[in-house]
Amino acid sequence: MPIVLHRIDDRLVHGQVVLGWGAPLDIQFIVLMDNSIAESDWEMDLYRLGVPPHIEIIFSGIEGVAANYADYAKDKRRGILLTGSVEDMLALVRNLKSDATLQRNDIEVNLGGLHARSGRSKRLRYIYLSGGEEVALGEMAALGAVITAQDVPSARPVPLKELQTSVPE
Amino acid sequence: MKKALVAGHADFAQGMISAASQITGVGSTLIPFSNAHLGREEIAAELRNIIDQNDVAVIFTDLPSGSVTIEARRLAREIPGLAVVTGLNLPVLIDYLLCRSNLAENALEQSVQRGRAALSVTPSA
């Protein structure tokens, strides 16, 4: 089980991911799933600078991650799969669910950070969701994904059902 | 006068500026920035807004892998002359404040070297 965390975080590579989760989980590679970053040498260089030497960062679009997921599963190292959007994670979960060879019906999805933006409402200090994102998370759960919000390992994992109600700012 | 942005997690910037100002008395050229409650795009927009409104020469950040650092480096690629220093500690900031009149090309490097030299363990191994 080399991908030990499937995380949605709109900050992508940052301290909580690389250090907060990376150290206790002994992470040695990060798959950054983002179509636009994977097409830009400039952006990839930028994110490489943010990762310590002992962690490899792999850049890929959604289709590439789906195609290579079985290879990640064979990797002896432990990794984090990271994306900035609910929609991209849903696309991956759909793909993995439909791939009989992978038999990944049990993916645990970590909501690590989706911040305030027009059209979103507050669910937790670090989680804001739009109506469309709620629907997408519901579909992910219906596909078998276990979804919890947890910014850092020491925090309580908050189940999806507790995120369905907006809270005051 | 050129200004410096101190940016990082939670109250890191406010704390560093408070301490450096108390020690040097010349912290008024430092601008604090926290990434608290901000996504990547919002961090980038707010950093750019501060830089557009101030004559910022350098951005000091806390973590090399921090979200602010990545966005600061993105800006440094776009804005000629803007430098980014990561892993800020108080000795670096104090040296920078006290030596700002030093126009040497490697002045920032010198401040970073002094910050590194300030790290020690007692008792030593």
Coordinates of N, CA and C in Angstrom, one line a residue, chain A:
Chain A
M1 N 0.8 -1.2 0.0 CA 0.0 0.0 0.0 C 0.9 1.2 0.0
P2 N 1.6 1.5 -1.1 CA 2.6 2.6 -1.0 C 1.9 4.0 -1.1
I3 N 0.8 4.2 -1.6 CA 0.1 5.5 -1.5 C -0.7 5.4 -0.2
V4 N -0.1 6.1 0.8 CA -0.7 6.0 2.1 C -1.6 7.2 2.5
L5 N -1.6 8.1 1.6 CA -2.5 9.3 1.8 C -3.0 9.8 0.5
H6 N -4.3 9.9 0.2 CA -4.9 10.6 -0.9 C -5.4 11.9 -0.5
R7 N -4.8 13.0 -0.8 CA -5.1 14.3 -0.1 C -5.6 15.3 -1.1
I8 N -6.6 16.0 -0.7 CA -7.1 17.2 -1.5 C -6.7 18.4 -0.7
D9 N -5.9 19.2 -1.3 CA -5.4 20.4 -0.6 C -5.1 21.5 -1.6
D10 N -5.8 22.6 -1.5 CA -5.6 23.6 -2.5 C -4.2 24.4 -2.4
R11 N -3.5 24.1 -1.3 CA -2.1 24.7 -1.3 C -1.1 23.7 -1.9
L12 N -1.5 22.6 -2.3 CA -0.7 21.5 -2.9 C 0.5 21.2 -2.0
V13 N 1.8 21.4 -2.5 CA 3.0 21.1 -1.7 C 3.1 22.3 -0.7
H14 N 3.1 21.9 0.5 CA 3.4 22.9 1.6 C 3.7 22.2 2.9
G15 N 4.0 23.0 3.9 CA 4.5 22.5 5.2 C 3.7 21.3 5.8
Q16 N 2.4 21.5 5.8 CA 1.6 20.4 6.4 C 1.8 19.1 5.7
V17 N 1.9 19.1 4.4 CA 2.1 17.9 3.6 C 3.5 17.3 3.7
V18 N 4.5 18.2 3.4 CA 5.8 17.7 3.4 C 6.4 17.3 4.8
L19 N 6.0 18.1 5.8 CA 6.6 17.9 7.1 C 5.5 17.3 8.1
G20 N 4.3 17.9 8.1 CA 3.3 17.5 9.0 C 2.9 16.1 8.8
W21 N 2.6 15.7 7.6 CA 2.3 14.3 7.3 C 3.5 13.5 6.8
G22 N 4.4 14.2 6.0 CA 5.5 13.5 5.4 C 6.5 12.8 6.4
A23 N 6.7 13.5 7.5 CA 7.7 12.9 8.5 C 7.1 11.7 9.2
P24 N 5.9 11.8 9.9 CA 5.4 10.7 10.6 C 5.0 9.5 9.7
L25 N 4.6 9.8 8.5 CA 4.3 8.7 7.6 C 5.5 8.2 6.8
D26 N 6.7 8.8 7.0 CA 7.9 8.4 6.4 C 7.8 8.4 4.8
I27 N 7.3 9.5 4.3 CA 7.0 9.6 2.9 C 8.3 9.8 2.1
Q28 N 8.3 9.1 1.0 CA 9.5 9.2 0.1 C 9.2 9.6 -1.3
F29 N 7.9 9.7 -1.6 CA 7.5 10.3 -2.9 C 6.1 10.9 -2.8
I30 N 6.0 11.9 -3.6 CA 4.7 12.6 -3.7 C 4.3 12.6 -5.2
V31 N 3.1 12.2 -5.4 CA 2.5 12.3 -6.8 C 1.6 13.6 -6.8
L32 N 2.0 14.6 -7.5 CA 1.2 15.8 -7.6 C 0.4 15.7 -8.9
M33 N -0.9 15.5 -8.6 CA -1.8 15.3 -9.8 C -2.5 16.6 -10.2
D34 N -2.0 17.2 -11.2 CA -2.5 18.5 -11.7 C -2.2 18.7 -13.1
N35 N -3.2 18.7 -14.0 CA -2.9 18.7 -15.4 C -2.1 19.9 -15.9
S36 N -2.4 21.1 -15.3 CA -1.7 22.3 -15.8 C -0.2 22.3 -15.3
I37 N 0.0 21.9 -14.1 CA 1.4 21.9 -13.6 C 2.2 20.9 -14.3
A38 N 1.6 19.7 -14.6 CA 2.4 18.7 -15.3 C 2.7 19.0 -16.8
E39 N 2.1 20.1 -17.3 CA 2.5 20.6 -18.6 C 3.4 21.7 -18.6
S40 N 3.9 22.2 -17.5 CA 4.7 23.4 -17.4 C 6.1 23.1 -16.7
D41 N 7.2 23.1 -17.4 CA 8.5 22.9 -16.8 C 8.7 23.9 -15.7
W42 N 8.3 25.1 -16.0 CA 8.4 26.3 -15.0 C 7.8 26.0 -13.7
E43 N 6.5 25.5 -13.8 CA 5.8 25.1 -12.5 C 6.4 23.9 -11.8
M44 N 6.8 22.9 -12.6 CA 7.4 21.8 -12.0 C 8.7 22.1 -11.3
D45 N 9.5 23.0 -11.9 CA 10.7 23.4 -11.2 C 10.4 24.1 -9.9
L46 N 9.4 24.9 -9.9 CA 9.0 25.6 -8.7 C 8.6 24.7 -7.5
Y47 N 7.9 23.7 -7.8 CA 7.5 22.7 -6.8 C 8.6 21.8 -6.4
R48 N 9.5 21.5 -7.3 CA 10.7 20.7 -6.9 C 11.5 21.4 -5.8
L49 N 11.6 22.7 -5.9 CA 12.4 23.5 -4.9 C 11.7 23.4 -3.5
G50 N 10.4 23.0 -3.5 CA 9.8 23.0 -2.2 C 9.8 21.6 -1.5
V51 N 10.5 20.7 -2.1 CA 10.5 19.3 -1.6 C 11.9 19.0 -1.2
P52 N 12.1 18.4 0.0 CA 13.5 18.0 0.5 C 14.0 16.9 -0.4
P53 N 15.4 16.8 -0.4 CA 16.0 15.9 -1.3 C 15.6 14.4 -1.2
H54 N 15.2 14.0 0.0 CA 14.8 12.6 0.2 C 13.4 12.2 -0.3
I55 N 12.7 13.2 -0.8 CA 11.4 13.0 -1.3 C 11.4 13.2 -2.8
E56 N 11.0 12.2 -3.6 CA 10.8 12.4 -5.0 C 9.4 13.0 -5.3
I57 N 9.4 14.0 -6.2 CA 8.0 14.5 -6.6 C 7.8 14.1 -8.0
I58 N 6.6 13.5 -8.2 CA 6.2 13.0 -9.6 C 5.1 13.9 -10.0
F59 N 5.2 14.5 -11.2 CA 4.1 15.3 -11.7 C 3.3 14.6 -12.8
S60 N 2.0 14.6 -12.7 CA 1.2 13.9 -13.7 C -0.2 14.5 -13.7
G61 N -0.8 14.4 -14.9 CA -2.2 14.7 -15.0 C -3.1 13.6 -14.5
I62 N -4.4 13.8 -14.6 CA -5.3 12.7 -14.0 C -5.1 11.4 -14.8
E63 N -5.1 11.5 -16.1 CA -5.0 10.3 -16.9 C -3.7 9.5 -16.7
G64 N -2.6 10.3 -16.5 CA -1.3 9.7 -16.2 C -1.3 9.0 -14.9
V65 N -1.9 9.6 -13.9 CA -2.0 9.0 -12.5 C -2.8 7.7 -12.6
A66 N -3.9 7.7 -13.3 CA -4.7 6.5 -13.4 C -4.0 5.4 -14.1
A67 N -3.2 5.8 -15.2 CA -2.5 4.8 -15.9 C -1.4 4.2 -15.1
N68 N -0.8 5.0 -14.3 CA 0.4 4.5 -13.5 C 0.1 4.1 -12.1
Y69 N -1.1 4.1 -11.7 CA -1.5 3.8 -10.3 C -1.0 2.5 -9.9
A70 N -1.1 1.5 -10.8 CA -0.6 0.1 -10.4 C 0.9 0.1 -10.1
D71 N 1.6 0.9 -10.8 CA 3.1 1.0 -10.6 C 3.3 1.7 -9.2
Y72 N 2.5 2.7 -8.9 CA 2.7 3.3 -7.6 C 2.4 2.3 -6.5
A73 N 1.5 1.4 -6.7 CA 1.1 0.4 -5.8 C 2.2 -0.6 -5.5
K74 N 3.0 -0.8 -6.6 CA 4.1 -1.8 -6.4 C 5.4 -1.2 -5.8
D75 N 5.4 0.2 -5.7 CA 6.5 0.9 -5.2 C 6.8 0.5 -3.8
K76 N 8.0 0.2 -3.4 CA 8.3 -0.1 -2.0 C 8.3 1.1 -1.1
R77 N 8.4 2.2 -1.7 CA 8.4 3.5 -0.9 C 7.0 3.8 -0.5
R78 N 6.8 4.7 0.4 CA 5.5 5.2 0.8 C 5.3 6.6 0.2
G79 N 4.1 6.8 -0.3 CA 3.9 8.1 -1.0 C 2.5 8.7 -0.7
I80 N 2.5 10.0 -1.0 CA 1.2 10.8 -0.9 C 0.8 11.1 -2.3
L81 N -0.5 10.9 -2.6 CA -1.1 11.4 -3.8 C -1.8 12.7 -3.5
L82 N -1.5 13.8 -4.2 CA -1.9 15.1 -3.8 C -2.6 15.8 -5.0
T83 N -3.8 16.4 -4.7 CA -4.4 17.2 -5.8 C -5.1 18.4 -5.1
G84 N -5.3 19.4 -5.9 CA -5.8 20.7 -5.4 C -7.3 20.8 -5.5
S85 N -8.0 19.8 -6.1 CA -9.4 20.0 -6.3 C -10.2 18.7 -6.1
V86 N -11.4 18.9 -5.6 CA -12.3 17.8 -5.4 C -12.6 17.1 -6.7
E87 N -12.8 17.9 -7.7 CA -13.2 17.3 -9.1 C -12.1 16.4 -9.6
D88 N -10.8 16.8 -9.4 CA -9.8 15.9 -9.9 C -9.7 14.6 -9.1
M89 N -9.9 14.6 -7.8 CA -9.9 13.4 -7.0 C -11.1 12.5 -7.4
L90 N -12.2 13.1 -7.6 CA -13.4 12.3 -8.1 C -13.1 11.6 -9.4
A91 N -12.4 12.3 -10.3 CA -12.1 11.7 -11.6 C -11.2 10.5 -11.4
L92 N -10.3 10.6 -10.5 CA -9.3 9.5 -10.2 C -10.1 8.3 -9.5
V93 N -10.9 8.7 -8.6 CA -11.7 7.6 -7.9 C -12.6 6.9 -8.9
R94 N -13.2 7.6 -9.8 CA -14.1 6.9 -10.8 C -13.2 6.0 -11.6
N95 N -12.0 6.5 -12.0 CA -11.1 5.7 -12.8 C -10.7 4.4 -12.1
L96 N -10.3 4.6 -10.9 CA -9.8 3.4 -10.1 C -10.9 2.4 -9.9
K97 N -12.1 2.9 -9.6 CA -13.2 2.1 -9.3 C -13.5 1.2 -10.6
S98 N -13.4 1.8 -11.8 CA -13.7 1.1 -13.0 C -12.6 0.2 -13.5
D99 N -11.5 0.3 -12.8 CA -10.3 -0.6 -13.2 C -10.3 -1.9 -12.4
A100 N -10.8 -2.9 -13.0 CA -11.0 -4.2 -12.2 C -9.7 -4.7 -11.7
T101 N -8.6 -4.4 -12.4 CA -7.3 -5.0 -12.0 C -6.8 -4.3 -10.7
L102 N -7.2 -3.1 -10.5 CA -6.7 -2.5 -9.3 C -7.6 -2.8 -8.0
Q103 N -8.9 -3.0 -8.2 CA -9.8 -3.4 -7.1 C -9.6 -2.4 -6.0
R104 N -9.5 -1.1 -6.3 CA -9.5 -0.1 -5.3 C -10.9 0.4 -5.0
N105 N -11.6 -0.3 -4.2 CA -12.9 0.2 -3.8 C -12.9 0.9 -2.4
D106 N -11.7 0.9 -1.9 CA -11.6 1.3 -0.5 C -10.7 2.5 -0.2
I107 N -10.6 3.4 -1.2 CA -9.7 4.5 -1.0 C -10.2 5.4 0.1
E108 N -9.2 5.8 0.9 CA -9.5 6.8 1.9 C -9.0 8.2 1.4
V109 N -9.9 9.1 1.4 CA -9.6 10.4 0.9 C -9.6 11.4 2.0
N110 N -8.5 12.1 2.1 CA -8.2 13.1 3.1 C -8.4 14.5 2.6
L111 N -9.4 15.2 3.2 CA -9.6 16.6 2.9 C -8.7 17.5 3.8
G112 N -7.6 18.0 3.2 CA -6.6 18.7 4.0 C -6.7 20.2 4.1
G113 N -7.2 20.8 3.0 CA -7.4 22.2 3.0 C -8.1 22.7 1.7
L114 N -9.2 23.3 1.9 CA -10.0 23.9 0.8 C -10.4 25.3 1.4
H115 N -9.8 26.3 1.0 CA -10.0 27.6 1.7 C -11.1 28.5 1.1
A116 N -11.4 29.5 1.8 CA -12.5 30.4 1.5 C -12.4 31.0 0.1
R117 N -13.5 30.9 -0.6 CA -13.5 31.4 -2.0 C -15.0 31.7 -2.3
S118 N -15.2 32.5 -3.3 CA -16.5 32.8 -3.7 C -17.3 31.5 -4.1
G119 N -18.5 31.4 -3.6 CA -19.3 30.2 -3.9 C -19.2 29.1 -2.9
R120 N -18.2 29.2 -2.0 CA -18.0 28.2 -0.9 C -18.5 28.7 0.4
S121 N -18.9 27.8 1.3 CA -19.2 28.1 2.7 C -18.4 27.3 3.6
K122 N -18.3 27.9 4.8 CA -17.3 27.3 5.8 C -17.9 26.0 6.4
R123 N -17.1 25.0 6.5 CA -17.5 23.7 7.2 C -16.6 23.5 8.4
L124 N -15.3 23.8 8.2 CA -14.4 23.7 9.3 C -13.4 24.9 9.1
R125 N -12.5 25.1 10.1 CA -11.6 26.2 9.9 C -10.8 26.2 8.6
Y126 N -10.5 25.0 8.2 CA -9.7 24.8 7.0 C -10.4 24.2 5.8
I127 N -11.7 24.0 5.9 CA -12.5 23.4 4.8 C -13.7 24.3 4.5
Y128 N -13.7 24.8 3.3 CA -14.9 25.5 2.7 C -15.3 24.7 1.5
L129 N -16.6 24.5 1.3 CA -17.1 23.7 0.2 C -18.2 24.5 -0.6
S130 N -18.2 24.3 -1.9 CA -19.3 24.8 -2.7 C -20.3 23.7 -2.8
G131 N -21.5 24.0 -3.4 CA -22.5 23.0 -3.6 C -22.0 21.9 -4.6
G132 N -21.3 22.3 -5.6 CA -20.8 21.4 -6.6 C -19.8 20.4 -5.9
E133 N -19.0 21.0 -5.0 CA -18.0 20.1 -4.4 C -18.6 19.1 -3.4
E134 N -19.7 19.6 -2.8 CA -20.5 18.6 -1.9 C -21.0 17.5 -2.7
V135 N -21.6 17.8 -3.9 CA -22.1 16.7 -4.7 C -21.0 15.8 -5.2
A136 N -19.9 16.3 -5.5 CA -18.8 15.5 -6.0 C -18.3 14.6 -4.9
L137 N -18.2 15.1 -3.6 CA -17.8 14.3 -2.5 C -18.8 13.2 -2.2
G138 N -20.1 13.5 -2.4 CA -21.1 12.5 -2.2 C -21.0 11.4 -3.2
E139 N -20.6 11.8 -4.5 CA -20.4 10.7 -5.5 C -19.2 9.9 -5.1
M140 N -18.2 10.5 -4.7 CA -17.0 9.8 -4.3 C -17.3 8.8 -3.2
A141 N -18.1 9.2 -2.2 CA -18.5 8.3 -1.1 C -19.3 7.2 -1.6
A142 N -20.2 7.5 -2.5 CA -21.1 6.4 -3.1 C -20.2 5.4 -3.9
L143 N -19.1 5.8 -4.4 CA -18.2 4.9 -5.1 C -17.3 4.1 -4.1
G144 N -17.5 4.4 -2.8 CA -16.8 3.6 -1.9 C -15.6 4.3 -1.2
A145 N -15.4 5.5 -1.5 CA -14.3 6.2 -0.9 C -14.7 6.6 0.6
V146 N -13.8 6.5 1.5 CA -14.0 6.9 2.9 C -13.4 8.3 3.0
I147 N -14.2 9.3 3.2 CA -13.7 10.7 3.2 C -13.8 11.3 4.6
T148 N -12.6 11.8 5.0 CA -12.6 12.5 6.2 C -11.7 13.8 6.0
A149 N -12.0 14.8 6.8 CA -11.2 16.0 6.9 C -10.3 16.0 8.0
Q150 N -9.0 16.3 7.8 CA -8.0 16.2 8.8 C -6.8 17.0 8.3
D151 N -6.5 18.2 8.9 CA -5.4 19.0 8.3 C -4.1 18.4 8.7
V152 N -3.9 18.0 10.0 CA -2.6 17.4 10.5 C -2.9 16.1 11.2
P153 N -1.9 15.2 11.3 CA -2.1 13.9 11.9 C -2.7 13.9 13.3
S154 N -2.4 15.0 14.1 CA -2.8 15.0 15.5 C -4.3 15.4 15.6
A155 N -4.9 15.9 14.5 CA -6.3 16.4 14.6 C -7.2 15.2 14.5
R156 N -8.5 15.5 14.9 CA -9.5 14.4 14.8 C -10.0 14.3 13.4
P157 N -10.0 13.1 12.8 CA -10.6 13.0 11.5 C -12.1 13.2 11.5
V158 N -12.5 14.2 10.7 CA -13.9 14.6 10.7 C -14.6 13.9 9.6
P159 N -15.6 13.1 9.8 CA -16.3 12.4 8.7 C -17.1 13.3 7.8
L160 N -17.3 12.9 6.6 CA -18.0 13.7 5.6 C -19.3 14.2 6.1
K161 N -20.0 13.3 6.8 CA -21.4 13.7 7.2 C -21.4 14.9 8.1
E162 N -20.3 15.1 8.8 CA -20.2 16.3 9.7 C -19.9 17.6 8.9
L163 N -19.6 17.4 7.6 CA -19.2 18.6 6.8 C -20.4 19.1 6.0
Q164 N -21.6 18.5 6.2 CA -22.7 18.8 5.3 C -23.4 20.1 5.7
T165 N -23.1 20.6 6.9 CA -23.8 21.8 7.4 C -22.8 22.9 7.5
S166 N -23.1 24.1 6.9 CA -22.3 25.3 7.1 C -22.2 25.7 8.5
V167 N -21.0 26.3 8.9 CA -20.9 26.8 10.2 C -20.6 28.3 10.1
P168 N -20.9 29.1 11.1 CA -20.7 30.6 11.1 C -19.2 30.9 10.9
E169 N -18.9 32.0 10.2 CA -17.6 32.5 10.0 C -16.9 32.9 11.3

